Amino acid sequence: MGNAVNTSSNSSMSAQSSNVTAMGANSVDCQLGNYFTKTITGATAFGFSNVPTGCVYIMTLEVTCNGSAAATFTGTAVKWPADTAPTITDGKTQVFVFLTDDGGTRWRGSSLVDYTN
């Protein structure tokens, strides 16, 4: 009750940063980092490769839609809030955040959609 806060110098929390990786193919190579960008001009199915195991892996995918508003995620189970994939708009930029705690067997996805390009 003396209004004191105890802190520990043995904190396992630290700031993390990652380079921006422009994707050539449609598979997110998780070994390359945590932030990926891709511009699509047609319906595009994304996949994930080299997913780390034994840890939680979180990544961001920024997709700019120029000619198609169809982005899907294949070869893995992406669970969206309320089991509903986001609706995206052509001519806009979408930001998807994914996390997995089981080596990529199941992903949890969230989205921030329809940013002006």
Backbone as CSV, one residue per row, in Angstrom:
resi,resn,N_x,N_y,N_z,CA_x,CA_y,CA_z,C_x,C_y,C_z
1,MET,0.814,-1.192,0.000,0.000,0.000,0.000,0.855,1.253,0.000
2,GLY,2.109,1.099,-0.330,3.008,2.246,-0.366,3.190,2.793,-1.761
3,ASN,2.284,2.451,-2.688,2.360,2.940,-4.066,3.704,2.631,-4.718
4,ALA,4.167,1.412,-4.572,5.442,1.008,-5.171,5.195,0.034,-6.315
5,VAL,6.083,0.054,-7.291,6.034,-0.883,-8.400,7.356,-1.615,-8.435
6,ASN,7.301,-2.934,-8.436,8.512,-3.731,-8.529,8.732,-4.141,-9.969
7,THR,9.951,-4.002,-10.466,10.284,-4.438,-11.806,11.455,-5.396,-11.741
8,SER,11.584,-6.221,-12.747,12.675,-7.184,-12.808,13.563,-6.866,-13.995
9,SER,14.855,-6.935,-13.800,15.770,-6.697,-14.909,15.933,-7.938,-15.763
10,ASN,15.274,-9.034,-15.403,15.361,-10.283,-16.152,14.173,-10.462,-17.085
11,SER,13.663,-9.385,-17.615,12.498,-9.432,-18.486,12.818,-10.160,-19.787
12,SER,11.888,-10.992,-20.231,12.061,-11.685,-21.502,11.437,-10.897,-22.654
13,MET,10.893,-9.740,-22.362,10.283,-8.895,-23.383,11.344,-7.995,-23.995
14,SER,11.350,-7.896,-25.305,12.264,-6.991,-25.988,11.612,-6.516,-27.278
15,ALA,12.074,-5.387,-27.769,11.545,-4.860,-29.025,12.001,-5.752,-30.170
16,GLN,11.128,-5.961,-31.129,11.453,-6.785,-32.290,11.248,-5.953,-33.546
17,SER,12.070,-6.192,-34.524,11.885,-5.536,-35.809,12.161,-6.545,-36.911
18,SER,11.671,-6.231,-38.096,11.853,-7.118,-39.235,11.932,-6.276,-40.495
19,ASN,12.700,-6.727,-41.449,12.757,-6.071,-42.740,11.466,-6.318,-43.507
20,VAL,11.163,-5.435,-44.447,10.030,-5.632,-45.340,10.504,-6.531,-46.485
21,THR,9.771,-7.627,-46.712,10.127,-8.575,-47.761,9.090,-8.504,-48.873
22,ALA,9.499,-8.042,-50.053,8.613,-8.021,-51.211,8.569,-9.434,-51.786
23,MET,7.389,-9.995,-51.901,7.228,-11.366,-52.369,7.230,-11.428,-53.890
24,GLY,7.952,-12.386,-54.440,7.907,-12.640,-55.870,6.842,-13.678,-56.175
25,ALA,6.863,-14.778,-55.424,5.882,-15.858,-55.592,4.693,-15.591,-54.668
26,ASN,3.753,-16.507,-54.663,2.564,-16.349,-53.821,2.636,-17.146,-52.533
27,SER,3.807,-17.669,-52.219,3.994,-18.389,-50.968,4.805,-17.516,-50.019
28,VAL,4.264,-17.293,-48.826,4.963,-16.524,-47.806,6.043,-17.433,-47.222
29,ASP,7.316,-17.103,-47.458,8.427,-17.882,-46.908,8.755,-17.314,-45.535
30,CYS,8.211,-17.944,-44.500,8.321,-17.447,-43.132,9.763,-17.337,-42.656
31,GLN,10.654,-18.045,-43.285,12.065,-18.018,-42.930,12.693,-16.650,-43.240
32,LEU,12.046,-15.871,-44.111,12.609,-14.595,-44.550,12.266,-13.422,-43.649
33,GLY,11.358,-13.597,-42.689,11.019,-12.495,-41.797,9.605,-12.564,-41.285
34,ASN,9.044,-11.372,-40.998,7.710,-11.282,-40.418,6.813,-10.260,-41.104
35,TYR,7.335,-9.526,-42.090,6.519,-8.526,-42.774,6.729,-8.679,-44.278
36,PHE,5.638,-8.968,-44.975,5.707,-9.275,-46.403,4.760,-8.359,-47.165
37,THR,5.134,-8.012,-48.409,4.280,-7.203,-49.268,4.102,-7.902,-50.614
38,LYS,2.939,-7.688,-51.210,2.649,-8.280,-52.515,1.590,-7.426,-53.205
39,THR,1.796,-7.135,-54.493,0.786,-6.484,-55.314,0.191,-7.552,-56.216
40,ILE,-1.136,-7.633,-56.234,-1.805,-8.631,-57.070,-2.652,-7.928,-58.126
41,THR,-2.757,-8.576,-59.291,-3.564,-8.025,-60.381,-4.637,-9.009,-60.829
42,GLY,-4.713,-10.143,-60.180,-5.723,-11.156,-60.482,-5.992,-11.969,-59.233
43,ALA,-6.965,-12.843,-59.309,-7.286,-13.702,-58.156,-6.016,-14.439,-57.730
44,THR,-5.698,-14.379,-56.444,-4.436,-14.918,-55.945,-4.671,-15.790,-54.716
45,ALA,-4.097,-16.996,-54.757,-4.136,-17.906,-53.607,-2.754,-17.889,-52.957
46,PHE,-2.694,-17.525,-51.693,-1.446,-17.466,-50.950,-1.269,-18.736,-50.122
47,GLY,-0.025,-19.130,-49.939,0.322,-20.243,-49.061,1.443,-19.810,-48.135
48,PHE,1.844,-20.712,-47.240,2.908,-20.433,-46.279,3.938,-21.553,-46.357
49,SER,5.230,-21.205,-46.288,6.275,-22.215,-46.284,7.309,-21.881,-45.211
50,ASN,8.100,-22.894,-44.840,9.159,-22.746,-43.836,8.661,-22.112,-42.540
51,VAL,7.533,-22.598,-42.051,6.946,-22.075,-40.820,7.740,-22.602,-39.624
52,PRO,8.182,-21.720,-38.718,8.927,-22.178,-37.550,8.071,-23.076,-36.657
53,THR,8.697,-24.016,-35.989,8.004,-24.891,-35.048,8.551,-24.669,-33.642
54,GLY,7.776,-25.066,-32.658,8.208,-24.953,-31.269,8.127,-23.555,-30.703
55,CYS,7.418,-22.659,-31.382,7.280,-21.284,-30.911,6.011,-20.682,-31.511
56,VAL,5.675,-19.491,-31.063,4.598,-18.731,-31.689,5.232,-17.884,-32.785
57,TYR,4.657,-17.925,-33.979,5.148,-17.129,-35.094,4.024,-16.192,-35.527
58,ILE,4.342,-14.900,-35.620,3.374,-13.879,-36.021,3.939,-13.149,-37.228
59,MET,3.116,-12.974,-38.246,3.575,-12.280,-39.441,2.480,-11.393,-40.005
60,THR,2.912,-10.406,-40.794,2.004,-9.466,-41.436,2.194,-9.568,-42.948
61,LEU,1.080,-9.553,-43.669,1.095,-9.575,-45.131,0.301,-8.370,-45.620
62,GLU,0.980,-7.475,-46.332,0.341,-6.297,-46.911,0.105,-6.573,-48.393
63,VAL,-1.163,-6.573,-48.800,-1.532,-6.905,-50.175,-2.183,-5.684,-50.827
64,THR,-1.601,-5.254,-51.938,-2.189,-4.172,-52.725,-2.930,-4.809,-53.894
65,CYS,-4.213,-4.494,-54.013,-5.056,-5.079,-55.061,-5.163,-4.098,-56.222
66,ASN,-4.607,-4.488,-57.366,-4.683,-3.677,-58.583,-5.240,-4.545,-59.699
67,GLY,-6.535,-4.706,-59.750,-7.146,-5.487,-60.810,-7.930,-6.676,-60.307
68,SER,-7.848,-6.968,-59.012,-8.621,-8.073,-58.453,-8.769,-7.888,-56.955
69,ALA,-9.916,-8.220,-56.463,-10.151,-8.171,-55.024,-10.303,-9.582,-54.482
70,ALA,-9.561,-10.524,-55.053,-9.688,-11.926,-54.640,-8.358,-12.433,-54.103
71,ALA,-8.254,-12.514,-52.801,-7.082,-13.094,-52.148,-7.577,-14.200,-51.229
72,THR,-7.049,-15.401,-51.426,-7.405,-16.531,-50.571,-6.128,-17.148,-50.014
73,PHE,-6.279,-17.988,-49.022,-5.144,-18.621,-48.362,-5.375,-20.120,-48.392
74,THR,-4.456,-20.846,-49.064,-4.649,-22.263,-49.320,-3.580,-23.105,-48.634
75,GLY,-3.848,-24.409,-48.581,-2.883,-25.351,-48.052,-2.736,-25.299,-46.550
76,THR,-3.561,-24.532,-45.899,-3.499,-24.398,-44.453,-4.861,-23.940,-43.948
77,ALA,-5.091,-24.120,-42.682,-6.365,-23.708,-42.096,-6.221,-22.324,-41.474
78,VAL,-6.821,-21.315,-42.112,-6.851,-19.969,-41.544,-8.209,-19.785,-40.893
79,LYS,-8.192,-19.480,-39.620,-9.424,-19.219,-38.871,-9.564,-17.708,-38.717
80,TRP,-10.680,-17.162,-39.240,-10.970,-15.731,-39.161,-11.964,-15.478,-38.033
81,PRO,-12.048,-14.272,-37.502,-13.071,-13.965,-36.503,-14.460,-14.309,-37.051
82,ALA,-15.267,-14.928,-36.236,-16.622,-15.353,-36.597,-16.624,-16.278,-37.815
83,ASP,-15.489,-16.954,-38.084,-15.357,-17.867,-39.225,-15.724,-17.208,-40.550
84,THR,-15.421,-15.907,-40.677,-15.758,-15.170,-41.885,-14.524,-14.455,-42.415
85,ALA,-14.077,-14.859,-43.604,-12.936,-14.189,-44.232,-13.315,-12.748,-44.553
86,PRO,-12.354,-11.835,-44.526,-12.679,-10.425,-44.786,-13.069,-10.189,-46.240
87,THR,-13.907,-9.196,-46.447,-14.254,-8.725,-47.785,-13.294,-7.605,-48.119
88,ILE,-12.638,-7.701,-49.279,-11.658,-6.699,-49.659,-12.091,-6.014,-50.950
89,THR,-11.500,-4.844,-51.218,-11.905,-4.030,-52.354,-10.741,-3.843,-53.313
90,ASP,-11.020,-3.967,-54.613,-10.000,-3.725,-55.633,-9.565,-2.262,-55.575
91,GLY,-8.290,-2.023,-55.860,-7.763,-0.672,-55.850,-7.393,-0.182,-54.465
92,LYS,-7.401,-1.061,-53.487,-7.082,-0.708,-52.101,-5.959,-1.615,-51.594
93,THR,-5.396,-1.258,-50.444,-4.371,-2.069,-49.789,-4.971,-2.728,-48.563
94,GLN,-4.662,-4.013,-48.404,-5.169,-4.801,-47.291,-3.987,-5.209,-46.401
95,VAL,-4.179,-5.240,-45.101,-3.150,-5.698,-44.176,-3.720,-6.882,-43.413
96,PHE,-3.054,-8.037,-43.560,-3.461,-9.254,-42.856,-2.404,-9.587,-41.815
97,VAL,-2.842,-9.969,-40.625,-1.935,-10.413,-39.571,-2.292,-11.856,-39.244
98,PHE,-1.286,-12.719,-39.244,-1.487,-14.142,-38.978,-0.602,-14.587,-37.829
99,LEU,-1.104,-15.522,-37.028,-0.260,-16.147,-36.014,-0.563,-17.632,-35.956
100,THR,0.474,-18.389,-35.639,0.335,-19.833,-35.458,1.164,-20.239,-34.250
101,ASP,0.661,-21.195,-33.509,1.423,-21.726,-32.371,1.676,-23.219,-32.541
102,ASP,1.383,-23.735,-33.742,1.547,-25.173,-33.966,2.270,-25.474,-35.283
103,GLY,3.211,-24.610,-35.652,4.002,-24.845,-36.846,3.261,-24.651,-38.154
104,GLY,2.152,-23.949,-38.131,1.416,-23.645,-39.349,0.276,-24.582,-39.681
105,THR,-0.025,-25.535,-38.790,-1.189,-26.390,-39.025,-2.466,-25.567,-38.989
106,ARG,-2.523,-24.633,-38.055,-3.674,-23.722,-37.938,-3.144,-22.306,-37.784
107,TRP,-3.729,-21.388,-38.511,-3.401,-19.966,-38.418,-4.617,-19.215,-37.913
108,ARG,-4.401,-18.197,-37.137,-5.448,-17.250,-36.753,-5.184,-15.991,-37.570
109,GLY,-6.193,-15.523,-38.300,-6.023,-14.366,-39.158,-6.873,-13.197,-38.721
110,SER,-6.356,-12.004,-38.905,-7.138,-10.785,-38.710,-6.803,-9.843,-39.855
111,SER,-7.637,-8.864,-40.065,-7.426,-8.001,-41.225,-7.750,-6.549,-40.928
112,LEU,-7.026,-5.707,-41.616,-7.291,-4.263,-41.674,-7.396,-4.003,-43.167
113,VAL,-8.599,-3.707,-43.645,-8.815,-3.708,-45.088,-9.164,-2.337,-45.643
114,ASP,-8.933,-2.227,-46.949,-9.385,-1.098,-47.759,-8.714,0.232,-47.443
115,TYR,-7.391,0.193,-47.269,-6.625,1.433,-47.174,-6.467,2.009,-48.572
116,THR,-6.472,3.336,-48.700,-6.262,3.985,-49.986,-4.815,3.775,-50.405
117,ASN,-4.614,3.366,-51.658,-3.257,3.132,-52.176,-2.504,4.446,-52.301
